[in-house]
XYZ file of C-alpha atoms in Angstrom:
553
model
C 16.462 81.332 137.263
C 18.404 78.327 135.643
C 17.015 75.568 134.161
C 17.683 73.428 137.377
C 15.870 75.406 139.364
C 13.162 75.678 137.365
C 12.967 71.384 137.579
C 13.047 71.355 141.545
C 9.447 71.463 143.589
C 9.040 74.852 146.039
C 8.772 71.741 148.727
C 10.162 68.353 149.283
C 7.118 65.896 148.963
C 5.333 64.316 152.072
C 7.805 62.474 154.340
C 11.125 63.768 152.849
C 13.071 66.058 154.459
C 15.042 68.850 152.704
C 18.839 68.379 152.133
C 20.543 70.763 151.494
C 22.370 70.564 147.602
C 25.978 72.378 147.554
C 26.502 75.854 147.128
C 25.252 77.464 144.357
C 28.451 79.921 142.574
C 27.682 82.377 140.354
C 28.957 81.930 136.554
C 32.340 82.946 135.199
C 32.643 86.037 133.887
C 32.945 86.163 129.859
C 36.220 86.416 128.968
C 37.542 89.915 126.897
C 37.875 89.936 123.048
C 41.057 89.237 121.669
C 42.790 93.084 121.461
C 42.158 94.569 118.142
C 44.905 94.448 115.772
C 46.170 97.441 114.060
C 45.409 97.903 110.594
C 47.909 97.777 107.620
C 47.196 101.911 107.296
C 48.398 101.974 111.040
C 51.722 99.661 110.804
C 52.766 101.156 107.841
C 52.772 104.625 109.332
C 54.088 103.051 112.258
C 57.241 102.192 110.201
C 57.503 105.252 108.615
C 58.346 106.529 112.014
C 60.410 104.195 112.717
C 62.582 104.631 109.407
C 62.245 108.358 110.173
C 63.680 107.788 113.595
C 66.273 105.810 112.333
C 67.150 108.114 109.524
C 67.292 110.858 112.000
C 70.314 109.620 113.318
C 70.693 109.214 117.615
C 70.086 112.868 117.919
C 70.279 116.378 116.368
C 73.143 117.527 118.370
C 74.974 114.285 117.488
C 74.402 115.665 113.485
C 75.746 119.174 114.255
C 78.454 117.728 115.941
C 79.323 116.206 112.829
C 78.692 119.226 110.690
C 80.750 121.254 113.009
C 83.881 119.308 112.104
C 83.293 120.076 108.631
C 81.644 116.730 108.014
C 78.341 115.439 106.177
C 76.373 112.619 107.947
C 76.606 109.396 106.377
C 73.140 109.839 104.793
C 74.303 113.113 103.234
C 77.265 111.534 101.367
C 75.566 108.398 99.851
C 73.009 111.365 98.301
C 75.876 112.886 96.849
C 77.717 109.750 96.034
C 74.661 108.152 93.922
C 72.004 109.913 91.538
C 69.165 111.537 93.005
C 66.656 109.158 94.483
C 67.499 105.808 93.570
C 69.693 104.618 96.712
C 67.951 101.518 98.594
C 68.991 100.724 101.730
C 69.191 97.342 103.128
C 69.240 96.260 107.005
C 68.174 99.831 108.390
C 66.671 98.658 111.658
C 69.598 95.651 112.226
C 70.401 96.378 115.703
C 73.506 94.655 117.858
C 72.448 91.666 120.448
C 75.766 92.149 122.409
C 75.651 92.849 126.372
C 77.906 93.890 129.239
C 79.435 97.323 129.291
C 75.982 99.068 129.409
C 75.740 97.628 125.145
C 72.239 96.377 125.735
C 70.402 99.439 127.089
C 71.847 101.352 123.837
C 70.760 99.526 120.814
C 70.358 101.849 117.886
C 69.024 100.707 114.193
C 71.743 101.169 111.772
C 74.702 100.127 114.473
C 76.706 102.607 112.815
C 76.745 101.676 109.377
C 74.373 101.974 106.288
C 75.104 99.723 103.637
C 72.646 99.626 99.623
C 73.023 100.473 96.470
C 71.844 102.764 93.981
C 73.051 104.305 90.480
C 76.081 106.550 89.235
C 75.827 108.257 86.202
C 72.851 105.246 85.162
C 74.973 102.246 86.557
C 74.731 100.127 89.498
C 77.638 100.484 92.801
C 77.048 99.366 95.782
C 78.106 100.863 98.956
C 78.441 101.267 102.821
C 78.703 104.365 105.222
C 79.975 104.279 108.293
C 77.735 107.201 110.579
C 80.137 108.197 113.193
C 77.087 109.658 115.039
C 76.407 106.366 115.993
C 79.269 104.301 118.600
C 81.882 106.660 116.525
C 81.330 104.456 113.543
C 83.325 101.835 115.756
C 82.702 98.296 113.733
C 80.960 95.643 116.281
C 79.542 91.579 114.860
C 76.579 93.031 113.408
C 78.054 96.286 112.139
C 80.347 93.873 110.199
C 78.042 91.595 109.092
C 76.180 94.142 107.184
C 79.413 94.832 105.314
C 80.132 91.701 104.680
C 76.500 91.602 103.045
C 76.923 93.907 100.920
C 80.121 93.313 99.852
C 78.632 89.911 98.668
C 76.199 91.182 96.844
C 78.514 93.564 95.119
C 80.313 90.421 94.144
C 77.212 88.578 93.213
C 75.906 91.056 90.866
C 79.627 91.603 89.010
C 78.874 95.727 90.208
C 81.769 98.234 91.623
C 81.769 98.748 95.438
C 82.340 102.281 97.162
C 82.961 102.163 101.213
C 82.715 105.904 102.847
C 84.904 105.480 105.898
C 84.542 107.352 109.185
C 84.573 104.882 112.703
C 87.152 104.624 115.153
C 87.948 101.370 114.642
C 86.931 97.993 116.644
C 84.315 98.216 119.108
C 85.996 97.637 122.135
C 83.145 96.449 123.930
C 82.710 93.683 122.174
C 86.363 92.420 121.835
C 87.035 89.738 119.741
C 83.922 89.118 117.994
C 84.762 92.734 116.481
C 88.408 91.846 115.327
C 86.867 88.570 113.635
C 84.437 91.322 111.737
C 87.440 93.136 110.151
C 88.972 89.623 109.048
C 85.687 88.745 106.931
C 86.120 91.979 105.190
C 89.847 91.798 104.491
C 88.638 88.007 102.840
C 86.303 89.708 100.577
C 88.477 92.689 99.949
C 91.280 90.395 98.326
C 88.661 87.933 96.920
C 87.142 90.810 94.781
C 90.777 92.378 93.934
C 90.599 92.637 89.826
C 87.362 91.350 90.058
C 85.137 94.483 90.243
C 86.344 98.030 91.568
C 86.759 98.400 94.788
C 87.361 102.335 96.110
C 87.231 103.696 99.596
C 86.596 106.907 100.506
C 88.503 108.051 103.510
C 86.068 110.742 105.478
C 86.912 110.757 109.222
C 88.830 109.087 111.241
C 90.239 105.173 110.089
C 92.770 103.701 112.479
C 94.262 99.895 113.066
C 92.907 97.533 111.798
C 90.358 99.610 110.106
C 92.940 100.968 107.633
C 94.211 97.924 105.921
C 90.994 97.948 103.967
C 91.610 100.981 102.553
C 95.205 99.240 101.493
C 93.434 96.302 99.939
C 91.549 98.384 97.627
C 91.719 99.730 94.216
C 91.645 103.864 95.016
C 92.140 105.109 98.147
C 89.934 109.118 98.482
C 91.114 111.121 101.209
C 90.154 115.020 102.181
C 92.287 117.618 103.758
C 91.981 118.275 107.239
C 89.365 115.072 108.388
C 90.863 112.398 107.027
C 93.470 110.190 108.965
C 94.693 106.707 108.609
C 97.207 105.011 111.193
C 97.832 101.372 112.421
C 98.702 102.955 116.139
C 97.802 106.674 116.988
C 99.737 109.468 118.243
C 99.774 108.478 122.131
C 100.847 104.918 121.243
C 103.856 106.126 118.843
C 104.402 108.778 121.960
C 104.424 106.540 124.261
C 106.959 103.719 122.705
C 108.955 105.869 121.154
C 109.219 109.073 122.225
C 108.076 111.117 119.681
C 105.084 113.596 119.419
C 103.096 114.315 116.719
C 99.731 114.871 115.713
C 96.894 112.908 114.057
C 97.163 115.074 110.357
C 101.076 114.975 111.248
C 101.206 111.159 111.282
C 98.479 110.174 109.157
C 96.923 112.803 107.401
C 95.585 113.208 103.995
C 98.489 114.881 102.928
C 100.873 112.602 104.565
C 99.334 109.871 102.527
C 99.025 111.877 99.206
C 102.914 113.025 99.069
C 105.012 110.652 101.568
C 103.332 107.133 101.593
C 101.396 106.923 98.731
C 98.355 105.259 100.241
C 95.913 108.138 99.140
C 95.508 107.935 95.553
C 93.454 111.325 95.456
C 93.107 114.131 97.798
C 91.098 116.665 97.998
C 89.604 120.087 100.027
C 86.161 119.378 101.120
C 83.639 116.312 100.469
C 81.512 117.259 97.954
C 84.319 117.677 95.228
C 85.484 114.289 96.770
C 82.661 112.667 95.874
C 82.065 114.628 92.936
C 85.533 112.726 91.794
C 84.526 109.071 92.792
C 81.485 109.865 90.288
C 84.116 110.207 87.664
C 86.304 107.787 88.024
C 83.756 105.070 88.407
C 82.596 106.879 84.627
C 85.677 105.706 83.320
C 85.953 101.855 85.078
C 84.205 98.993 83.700
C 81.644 97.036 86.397
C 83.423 94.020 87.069
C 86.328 92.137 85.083
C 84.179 90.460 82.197
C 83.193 93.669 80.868
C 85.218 96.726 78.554
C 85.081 99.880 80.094
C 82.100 102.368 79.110
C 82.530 104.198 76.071
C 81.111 107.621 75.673
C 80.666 109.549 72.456
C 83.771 111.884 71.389
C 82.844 115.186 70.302
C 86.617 115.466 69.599
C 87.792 115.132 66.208
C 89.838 111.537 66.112
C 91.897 112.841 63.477
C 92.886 116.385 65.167
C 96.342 117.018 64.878
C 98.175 118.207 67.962
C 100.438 121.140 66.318
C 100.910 122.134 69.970
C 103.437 119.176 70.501
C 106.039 120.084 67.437
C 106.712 123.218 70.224
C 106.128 121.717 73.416
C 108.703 119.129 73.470
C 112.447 120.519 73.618
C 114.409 118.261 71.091
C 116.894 118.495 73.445
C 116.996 115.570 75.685
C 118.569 117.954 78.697
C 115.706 120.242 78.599
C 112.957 119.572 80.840
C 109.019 119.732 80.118
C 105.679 118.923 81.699
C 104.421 115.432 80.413
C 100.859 116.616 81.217
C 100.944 119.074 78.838
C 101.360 116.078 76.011
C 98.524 113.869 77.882
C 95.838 116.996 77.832
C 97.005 117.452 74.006
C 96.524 114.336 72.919
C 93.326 113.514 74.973
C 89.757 113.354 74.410
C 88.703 117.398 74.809
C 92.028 117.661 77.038
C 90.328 115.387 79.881
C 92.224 113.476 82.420
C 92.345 112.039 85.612
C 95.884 111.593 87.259
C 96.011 109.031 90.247
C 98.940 109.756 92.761
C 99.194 113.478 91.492
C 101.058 113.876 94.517
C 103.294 110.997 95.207
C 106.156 109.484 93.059
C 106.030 113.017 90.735
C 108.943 111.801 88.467
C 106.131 109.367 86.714
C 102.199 109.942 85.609
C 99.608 107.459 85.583
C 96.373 108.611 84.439
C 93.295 107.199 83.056
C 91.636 109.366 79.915
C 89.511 109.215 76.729
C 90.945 108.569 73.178
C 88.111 108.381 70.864
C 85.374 108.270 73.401
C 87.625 104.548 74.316
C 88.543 104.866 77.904
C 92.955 104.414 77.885
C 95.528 104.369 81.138
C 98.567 105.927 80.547
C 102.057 105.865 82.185
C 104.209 108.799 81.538
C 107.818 109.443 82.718
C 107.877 112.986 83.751
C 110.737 115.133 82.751
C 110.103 118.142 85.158
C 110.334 116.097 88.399
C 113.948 114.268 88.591
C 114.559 114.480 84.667
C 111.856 111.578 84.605
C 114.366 108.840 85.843
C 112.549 105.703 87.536
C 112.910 105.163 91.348
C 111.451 102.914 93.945
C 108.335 104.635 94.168
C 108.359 105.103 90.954
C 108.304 101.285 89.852
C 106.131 101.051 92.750
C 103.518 103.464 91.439
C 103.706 102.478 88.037
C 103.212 98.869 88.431
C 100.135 99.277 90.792
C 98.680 101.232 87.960
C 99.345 98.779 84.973
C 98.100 96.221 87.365
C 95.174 97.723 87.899
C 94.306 98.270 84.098
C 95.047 94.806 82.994
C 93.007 93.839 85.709
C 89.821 95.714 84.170
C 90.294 95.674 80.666
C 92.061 99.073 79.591
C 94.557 99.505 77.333
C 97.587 100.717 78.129
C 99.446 103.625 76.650
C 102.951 104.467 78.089
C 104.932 107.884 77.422
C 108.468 107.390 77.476
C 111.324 109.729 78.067
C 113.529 108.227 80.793
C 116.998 108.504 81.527
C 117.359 105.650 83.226
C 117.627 104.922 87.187
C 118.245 106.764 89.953
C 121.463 106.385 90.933
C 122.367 106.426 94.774
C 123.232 104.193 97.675
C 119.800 104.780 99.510
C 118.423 103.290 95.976
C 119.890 100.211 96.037
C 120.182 99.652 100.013
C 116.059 100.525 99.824
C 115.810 97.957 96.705
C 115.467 99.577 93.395
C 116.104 96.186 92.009
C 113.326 94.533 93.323
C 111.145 97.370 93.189
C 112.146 97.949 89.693
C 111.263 94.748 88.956
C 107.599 94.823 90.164
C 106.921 97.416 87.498
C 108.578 94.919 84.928
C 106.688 92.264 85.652
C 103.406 93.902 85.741
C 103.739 94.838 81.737
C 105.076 91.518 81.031
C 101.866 89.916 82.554
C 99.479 92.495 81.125
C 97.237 91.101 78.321
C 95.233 94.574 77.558
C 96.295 96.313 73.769
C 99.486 98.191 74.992
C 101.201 101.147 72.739
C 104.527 102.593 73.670
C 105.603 106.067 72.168
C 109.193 106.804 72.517
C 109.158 111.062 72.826
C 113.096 111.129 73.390
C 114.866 109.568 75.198
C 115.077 106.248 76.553
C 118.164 104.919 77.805
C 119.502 101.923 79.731
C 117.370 99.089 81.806
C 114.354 101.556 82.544
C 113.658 101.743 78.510
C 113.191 98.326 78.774
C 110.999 98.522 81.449
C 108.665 101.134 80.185
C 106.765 98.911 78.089
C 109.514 98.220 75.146
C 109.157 96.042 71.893
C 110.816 93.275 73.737
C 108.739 92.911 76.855
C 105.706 92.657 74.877
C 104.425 96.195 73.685
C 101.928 95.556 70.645
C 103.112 98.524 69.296
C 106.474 100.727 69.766
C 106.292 104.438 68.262
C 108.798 106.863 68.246
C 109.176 110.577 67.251
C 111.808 111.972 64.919
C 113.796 113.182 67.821
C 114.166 110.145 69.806
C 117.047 108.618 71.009
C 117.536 104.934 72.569
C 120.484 103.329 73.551
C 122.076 102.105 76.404
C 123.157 105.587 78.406
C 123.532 108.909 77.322
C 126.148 109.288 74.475
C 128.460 111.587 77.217
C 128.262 108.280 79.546
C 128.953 106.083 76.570
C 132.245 107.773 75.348
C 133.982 108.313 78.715
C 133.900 104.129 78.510
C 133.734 102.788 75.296
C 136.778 105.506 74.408
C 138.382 105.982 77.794
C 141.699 105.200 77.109
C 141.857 106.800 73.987
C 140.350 110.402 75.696
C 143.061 109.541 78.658
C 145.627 109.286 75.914
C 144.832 112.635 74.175
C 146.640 115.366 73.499
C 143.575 117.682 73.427
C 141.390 115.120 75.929
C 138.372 117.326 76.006
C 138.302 117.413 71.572
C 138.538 114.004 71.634
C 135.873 113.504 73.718
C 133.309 115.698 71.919
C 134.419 114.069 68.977
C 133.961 110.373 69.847
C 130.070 111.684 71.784
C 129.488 113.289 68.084
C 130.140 109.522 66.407
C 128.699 107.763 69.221
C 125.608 109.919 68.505
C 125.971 109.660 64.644
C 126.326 105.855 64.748
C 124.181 104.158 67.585
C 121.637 106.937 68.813
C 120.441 108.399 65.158
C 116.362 108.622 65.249
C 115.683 105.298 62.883
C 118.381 103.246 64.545
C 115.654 101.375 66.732
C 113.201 101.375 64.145
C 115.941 99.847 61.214
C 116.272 96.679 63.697
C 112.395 96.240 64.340
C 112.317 97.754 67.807
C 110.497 100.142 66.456
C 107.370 99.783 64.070
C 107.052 103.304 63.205
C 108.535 106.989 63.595
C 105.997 109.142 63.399
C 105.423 113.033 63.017
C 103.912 113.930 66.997
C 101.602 116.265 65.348
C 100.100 112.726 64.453
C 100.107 110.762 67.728
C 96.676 111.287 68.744
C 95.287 109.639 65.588
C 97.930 106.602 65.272
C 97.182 105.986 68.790
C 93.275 106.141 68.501
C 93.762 104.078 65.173
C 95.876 101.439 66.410
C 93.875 100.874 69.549
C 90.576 100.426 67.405
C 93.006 97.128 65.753
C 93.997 95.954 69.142
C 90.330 96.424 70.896
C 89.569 92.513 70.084
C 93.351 91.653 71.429
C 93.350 88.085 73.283
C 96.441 86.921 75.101
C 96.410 83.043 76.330
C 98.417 82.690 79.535
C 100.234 80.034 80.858
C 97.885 77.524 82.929
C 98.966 78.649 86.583
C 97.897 79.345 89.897
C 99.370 82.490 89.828
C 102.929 84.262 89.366
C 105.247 85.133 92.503
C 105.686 89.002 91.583
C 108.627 90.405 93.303
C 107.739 92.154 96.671
């Protein structure tokens, strides 16, 4: 009974009739308890399964559709790529927000790309995977935006950046917003060139606009048989012009290794692939402000190479492998050659001397006597470039003949070319040490890092020989007329090469005008070059206050 019934008589007093008060409704119902929230135990097992699902990849078949091609899962590769447990991710459950084209009922976490960082060999490198399990790895807004993240924070903390490619390009579906992704990472791409190492690793398929990236980069890694890289695919080439080809025919990793020179390493399978980008990033520095890292050399500095008294052919018709001379004169015989494959007649190469990380460039007298070419010039400058850029010291290896000769030369621009290679030593400010082995003859002595472009050093062995051509060359024209007049033309001739020889190409000619500071025994190049780079380690160059220099293109 309520309280107002309670106050009301059983009967209306004496003269008062009854009225009847308004209906009488019964009380709301209590209204339910707020639902009980989860517990911190419950949402943090709750996003473990999340992070497991999104680990997991779309599906299991998707992942053995991946194996089956011979491929790891992005996942898989940044565990190889990085020491054991210490990549983070970052962004793992970003998801796209685009619609139309059925996008919005299929939004996985990831979008196709992982993107963190983690250690290598004890230092930091960022990275990013594309997972082609996921929209074929194909870049969309938010699959760009988380590269553009972390390339930023690469740049940020002054730390190398590794990007494991494997989409098929733009997402499609989302049109331009996609195209305006690869744009912001071109920007950064060029805004970090020489500032810290940039590398991509080439594991699937990498086609339009995707592959300029790659181009924009330090290294390029490629591996036989699943890597491609193509601004328009087989159907489109078919299709304008005719012909018909396949993906690894057109852009394959060994089409890029030996004919265009965008792959600067190739190899059979991942693992050894990424087994390599472990190494090279041992031998870079982080970012531009630091040296490279040392390591300690548990080869005697002063060892002398005997070896190179025997492998050299005095000679200068005689050919020989330059590598040879690089694994004698090299920490424990330790190397790494970029473009093995591509421009053969020259050798760039990063190694150890004294535990002191060195790049050298190395005419090669086994592949077209060692004489300079387009790609050459092209090859060689990318790599001096590339070194000044980071702080190693340069070592060139000369034994050139000259340039190649030929009308597809200079039609294709050899001068030019030439001239990229040039200007690259001019502008480097690293220690740089040239060592004459024989001979160096004509324009491309001067190019290959000679006394008068700048070399801090120039060191020659006892059997060099540097002049302006060949003493044969130089006899038919400075004697001509007197060979022509002859009676026994071909005596002459020999006799005039032998004083040519005698007078301008004797072993101490260079080094009695100062072109040469030293000639040295080659049993003995190891040490003087280990020696001289410990004077030159504190080397500073001042450059002309510029925006920057027009290189030839």
């Amino acid at each position: 009974m309520s309280i107002v019934e309670e106050r009301l008589p059983a009967h209306p007093p004496h003269g008062l009739t009854a009225v009847p008060g308004p209906a009488r409704t019964a009380p709301p119902a209590p209204v339910d308890a707020e639902p009980r929230r989860p517990s911190m135990r419950e949402r943090v097992a709750e996003l473990a399964a999340l992070r497991s699902r999104a680990h997991g990849g779309p599906s299991p078949k998707a992942t053995e559709a991946q194996h089956a091609k011979g491929k790891l899962t992005a996942r898989e590769r940044l565990e190889l790529l990085f020491d054991e447990g210490t990549f983070t991710e970052v962004e793992g459950f970003r998801r796209h927000r685009a619609t139309g084209f059925g996008l919005e009922s299929k939004r996985p976490h990831t979008d196709g790309v992982l993107i963190g960082w983690g250690l290598v060999e004890g230092r930091r490198v960022f990275a990013y995977a594309h997972d082609f399990r996921v929209f074929g790895g194909a870049l969309g807004e938010a699959h760009a935006e988380k590269i553009h993240k972390i390339m930023d924070l690469a740049e940020a903390a002054g730390a190398p950046i590794v990007g494991l490619c494997d989409g098929a390009g733009a997402r499609i579906q989302e049109g331009v917003t996609a195209l305006a992704g690869y744009g912001g990472i071109f920007q950064r791409n060029v805004r970090n060139s020489g500032v810290i190492p940039q590398i991509s690793v080439v594991m699937g398929p990498c086609a339009g606009g995707a592959a300029y990236s790659p181009a924009l980069t330090d290294f390029v890694f490629m591996v036989r048989g699943t890597s491609q890289m193509f601004i328009t695919g087989p159907d489109v080439v078919q299709a304008v012009t005719g012909e018909r080809i396949s993906h690894d025919g057109l852009g394959g990793a060994d089409v890029h290794a030996t004919a265009s020179g965008v792959a600067s390493f190739l190899y059979d399978d991942e693992e050894s692939c990424l087994a390599e980008v472990r190494y090279l990033l041992s031998l870079l520095p982080s970012n531009n402000r630091e040296l490279p890292p040392p390591a300690e050399a548990g080869d005697p500095v002063e060892r002398r190479c005997e070896a190179l008294l025997d492998l050299v052919p005095a000679d200068p018709s005689l050919a020989y492998d330059m590598r040879r001379v690089i694994e004698e004169i090299a920490d424990d015989g330790e190397y790494v050659e970029i473009h093995e494959r591509w421009a053969t007649n020259i050798l760039c190469a990063l190694t150890r001397l004294g535990g002191e990380v060195v790049g050298v460039v190395a005419n090669q007298p086994s592949s077209l006597a060692g004489v300079l070419d387009i790609n050459a010039s092209e090859k060689g400058a990318r790599f001096v470039q590339m070194c000044d850029a980071f702080n190693i010291p340069l070592v060139t290896l000369v034994d050139v003949p000259g340039f190649l000769p030929g009308v597809d030369q200079e039609h294709g621009g050899v001068i030019r070319h030439g001239a990229k290679l040039l200007y690259a030593y001019c502008n480097a400010t690293v220690p740089r040490i040239s060592v004459v082995l024989r001979k160096a003859y004509g324009g491309a002595y001067i190019v290959m890092d000679s006394r008068s472009i700048g070399t801090d050093l120039a060191l020659a062995w006892p059997v060099n020989e540097i002049a302006v051509m060949g003493a044969e060359g130089a006899a038919n024209v400075v004697f001509r007329r007197e060979i022509a007049a002859s009676d026994a033309p071909e005596r002459t001739r020999a006799e005039r090469i032998a004083e040519y020889r005698r007078e301008l190409m004797h072993p101490y000619y260079a080094a009695e005008r100062g072109l040469v500071d030293d000639v040295i025994d080659p049993a003995e190049t190891r040490a003087r070059l280990i020696g001289a780079l410990a004077v030159l380690r504190s080397k500073h160059t001042a450059l002309p206050s510029r925006k920057h220099g027009n290189q030839p293109q």
